[in-house]
Every structure is written in C-alpha cells, then in structure tokens.
Amino acid sequence: MAVHAEHLAHAHSESWIRKYVFSTDHKVIATQYIFTAYFMALLGGLLAALIRYQLGWGDQASPLLERLFPFGAQGGVIKPEFYLAIITIHGTILVFHFQTMMLTGGFGNYLIPLQIGARDMAFPVLNMLSYWVFLASCVVMLLSFLVEGGAAAAGWTVYPPLSVHAAAVAGSGLGQTIWLLSMALLIVATLMGGLNYIVTTLNLRTKGMSLMRLPLSTWGVFFASVIGLVTFPVLLAGAILLLLDRHLGTSFYMPTVYIGGQLVETRGGNPLLWQHLFWYLGHPEVYILAIPALGFIGDIIATFSRKPIFGYRLIIISFVVMTILSCIVWGHHMFTSGLNPYIAMVFSLLTILISVPFGTIILCYAATLWKGKIQFTTPMLFAIGFLSLVVTGGLGGLFLGTASTDLYLHDTAFVVGHFHVIMASSVLFAIFAATYYWFPKIFGRFMSESLGKWHFWLTFIGVYATFVPMHVMGLGGMMRRIYSPHAYQYLQQWVPWERVISIFGLILIGAQLLFVVNFFWSLFKGRRATDPNPWRANTLEWQTSSPPPHLNWGEEQPVVYRGPYEFSRPDTAEDYLPQNTPPVGVEVSGNGVR
C-alpha cells in the first residue's frame, strides 16, 4: 500500500517524455497502440483504394496517378510490380499492424487492468517495450517502399519460391528482406504483450474477482494471447529460415526452379514447408482477431440490451474449444497444394467442427438480444452489424472449408469476398464498436452519435455491396490477385462488375473519413463524459473516473461481489448493478468487507 501511495504522490512529477512517450502506464501505452494502429489502417485503406482503382479502371491512363506515385506508375498506369507490392503490404499491415495490435495492444492493454481491478500490467517496462518494438515494425515495413526494387511483392503470404529468389519478382530483393524483419519485430512485440496479458489476468485480479466473474472482453484477449504464444513463434522460426535461404544459401524452401525458361536454382528445398509454418500461425490468427472481437461485442450487447449475457459459462467453454481447435485446422488453406486427400478430410472435419463453438457464441448473443430493451446507440449498431457479417461470412466458409469445393474456389475472387466479410470487415466492425463504446472512458469525451450512425450505415452498406458480389464473380471464374481483368477475354463479362464493386469500395473507404473527423473532433470538442458510467454498465472500468487516474484507483482497489452482467434484476431499483456495489447489509471497511 505504501508503494502505491508513493506512486500516487509522485505521479505528476515525471517529465512529459517519461509520462506520455516512454510511459509504463498501461493506459498511455494503450492509446499509443490505438493511434499507431489507426494510422496504419489509414495507409492500408489508401492501398485498398489503389487496388480498387486498378481493378475497375486499370486500362485507362490517369496522369494524376503518375504525379501522386511517380515510383509506382508509368504512363498514367500503375506498374504491375507496384500493384503486387500494394497487395502485399495492404494485407500485411491491415491484418497484423492494425487489427491484431488494435484489439490486443490497444483495447486489451487498456481494459484488462481496469476490468480486473488491477493498478497496471504485471510487467510495465516490458509493456512499454512491446509498443516501441511494434512501432519499429511499422516504420520498417513502410520504409520498404523506398528501397531499390520496392516493397515485398510476393503477396502477404510470401510463398516461396517468389519470396526466396531475389530475381523472382520485383520486390523480392531488399524489400522482401525488410518485410521479414518487420514481421519478426511485430512477432516479438506480440509475444511480449501476450505474456503480460496472461500473467496480469491470472495474478493481479482484485479481491472477489474470480475467473468466472471476468468480463468477456478480458477473456477474449486472454485466449487470443494464449493462441499467440503458441503459434507466433512458429512463424518467427519460419521467417528466420526464409532469411537463411535468401542470404546464406541454405535450402529449406527453395526447390529446383526455372525462371524465364532458364534453370536458376537446383537446391531441392520444399516450398510447402513454408506454407505449413505460415498457416500454422495464419489460421489461428483468424481467432486471435475473432475471439477478442467476440468478447468486446459481448460486453456491448449486454450493456445495450439491458440483459445478462445468455450462456456466459457456455461462451467461456466455446472460447476454450476454439482456442484448441484453431491450432489444428491450418491445413484447409493447403487443399490445392497436393495435400493427401485423407489428411484433407481430417482438416475439413476440424474446420467444420470449429464452427460449432463459434456458432454457439453467436446464438448466445442472439438470445441475449431476444426481448431485450435494446438501445440503438452507435456501438450497438456496429455490434449488431458484426453479428450480421460473421453469419454471412460463415456461410461462405462452409464451401472453402470443404476440400471438394475449395479445389474450384481457392484461387478465385470467392476467397477474397469471404475473407473480407468474415475477417476484415467483421473485425473492423468490432473495433469500431469498441472505439465508440470505450471512447468516453479513454478520452473523457463522447463521439458524435449522429456522425457515428452515418458512419455505420455507409460502412455497412459499403461492405455488403463491395464484397458479396465477389462471391458471385468467383463462381464465374474471376481469379484473385489479378493485375487487370481487362487483359483476359473470358473475364470481360466481369469488367462492369469490377467497376461497380470499385465504386462501392471507394464509397466504403471514403466513409471512413467520417470516422476520422468524428474521432479527432471528439478528442477536443466532444461532449464531456462527466458521468464515469454513462452507459450504466456493470464492469469495473466504468466505476472509476473518465479518464481513470494514475494507477486506476484511489488508495483502495475495488472489491468485487458479483458477475459482470447483472442487468435488470427484480430486486434492484436500477436496471444495472456494478460488480463493486456491496450487497445490502454488507459493511465495507478500509481493507475490504467485514
């Protein structure tokens, strides 16, 4: 207690740099993650706009393109090598540098100590280092556009031999090496953060906060961190082996290969080894994103339906099952690689099985909404939109998770549409829901509800209009990772579709400017959150001031008496009952309950 009192007394004596730049306060570190991740999202959105322009109007020269991107356009047309680099970096930074780090490093970092009643993370210095390593990863990734040959261009999955041989494609030189180094830094940052989140959740819970009283948001980040600790080191090892192949002449991945009709390599490596190592992380990465997203959505749905979460324990069990199964389903990404058909049947079965706990959680949320007193705030709209997208995207996943149909659909636009609905868009909706919901707690002001609802509807319509038609185009033979559909006669029927999709895609990207304006305007001019618990929620983060003070609480940490979702109880005057409100007749002393 004396240590905490000393920290409280000297909280404001630190220099500005020590307090806001190299801070060990989990709240400051979380906001650093949030701002950095959103900046990477803006860059990823810009690259997406270039992709949609190329697919819609790539046959039409635009002098503006050459002025804006002199290194990537020639004659008013995007260069093929620059287009490949755009696809590679777009996918990489949005999946890893934005979504992964926003959910865990941003919201996870901010919420876990507050929701469990702790004063900070278990390892504050390690927490600070995790952010700066992450920032270094972002800088290194973006600098790859400036090196000779340009950024990595082998796709965000960087399959060998394209990613091994320096002459395979433009960007396979220094740009590909920089990609690997950036990912190595990101993995290290993720592992440092994940270790913190797990240890903090297990060891620093306040009095009365049993595991079965944890909010779903904390559970979500906890299980995502467990998956990350198991799978991210595998990709790190794979990246190191790829660097050895590229620079020290080893032969882990590089097969005998011909480029331009000329025999250039006879090493005899196996490129499928990379696919196994990459997808052992790549598919669990889906659940590193999905499980925290489901946790955040659970908190939001309970708050704005004014009902306890239906099947709380069942949801936790489903998280456990998803965590285990997510690590043994990677092979369904390799059905077209010559995988043994009997092994493919096993991976198909496991892929279908993992949809059971996922679907169970969605049904629990639907039951929570049923007959609830639903408040259609902006966070709630994005939460409901999330449920819509995961159901729609899940239907497409049934076809891709089955080997017999995936063989025909794997390299088509069907996969692009499915991925962007089930992962990119649904997780984005969860991030937006969390941002609107916890913004008053983090920054002490509200975001504009009117701008937020415009943002929701434009984004919701834009997602469906952009990505659902891709499923139809994929069934019609439209390939993915294509430079220009205008170059193929049999794809001419889809050119008008590509242009319509591009129009809606650009509208979708443009709609995010509403969020940017809303976010930064609200930071300085938004309505002040004078009430620390404006949503009338029960979890502990809403029981301290907005923003919370240094070390989160005053002299005493809160004591927890119940679960996180005690809404609309018949024995209480209000329709909510915070976790730290003592039961009637319980006297609280300075050291807790007596």
Tab-separated table of C-alpha atoms in Angstrom, residues 61-69 76:
chain	number	residue	atom	x	y	z
A	61	ALA	CA	-4.338	6.072	-68.102
A	62	SER	CA	-4.513	8.771	-65.418
A	63	PRO	CA	-1.827	11.488	-65.273
A	64	LEU	CA	-2.783	12.094	-61.643
A	65	LEU	CA	-1.553	8.635	-60.691
A	66	GLU	CA	1.899	9.361	-62.045
A	67	ARG	CA	2.075	12.651	-60.153
A	68	LEU	CA	0.973	11.056	-56.885
A	69	PHE	CA	3.053	7.884	-57.210
A	76	GLY	CA	-0.547	7.096	-66.058
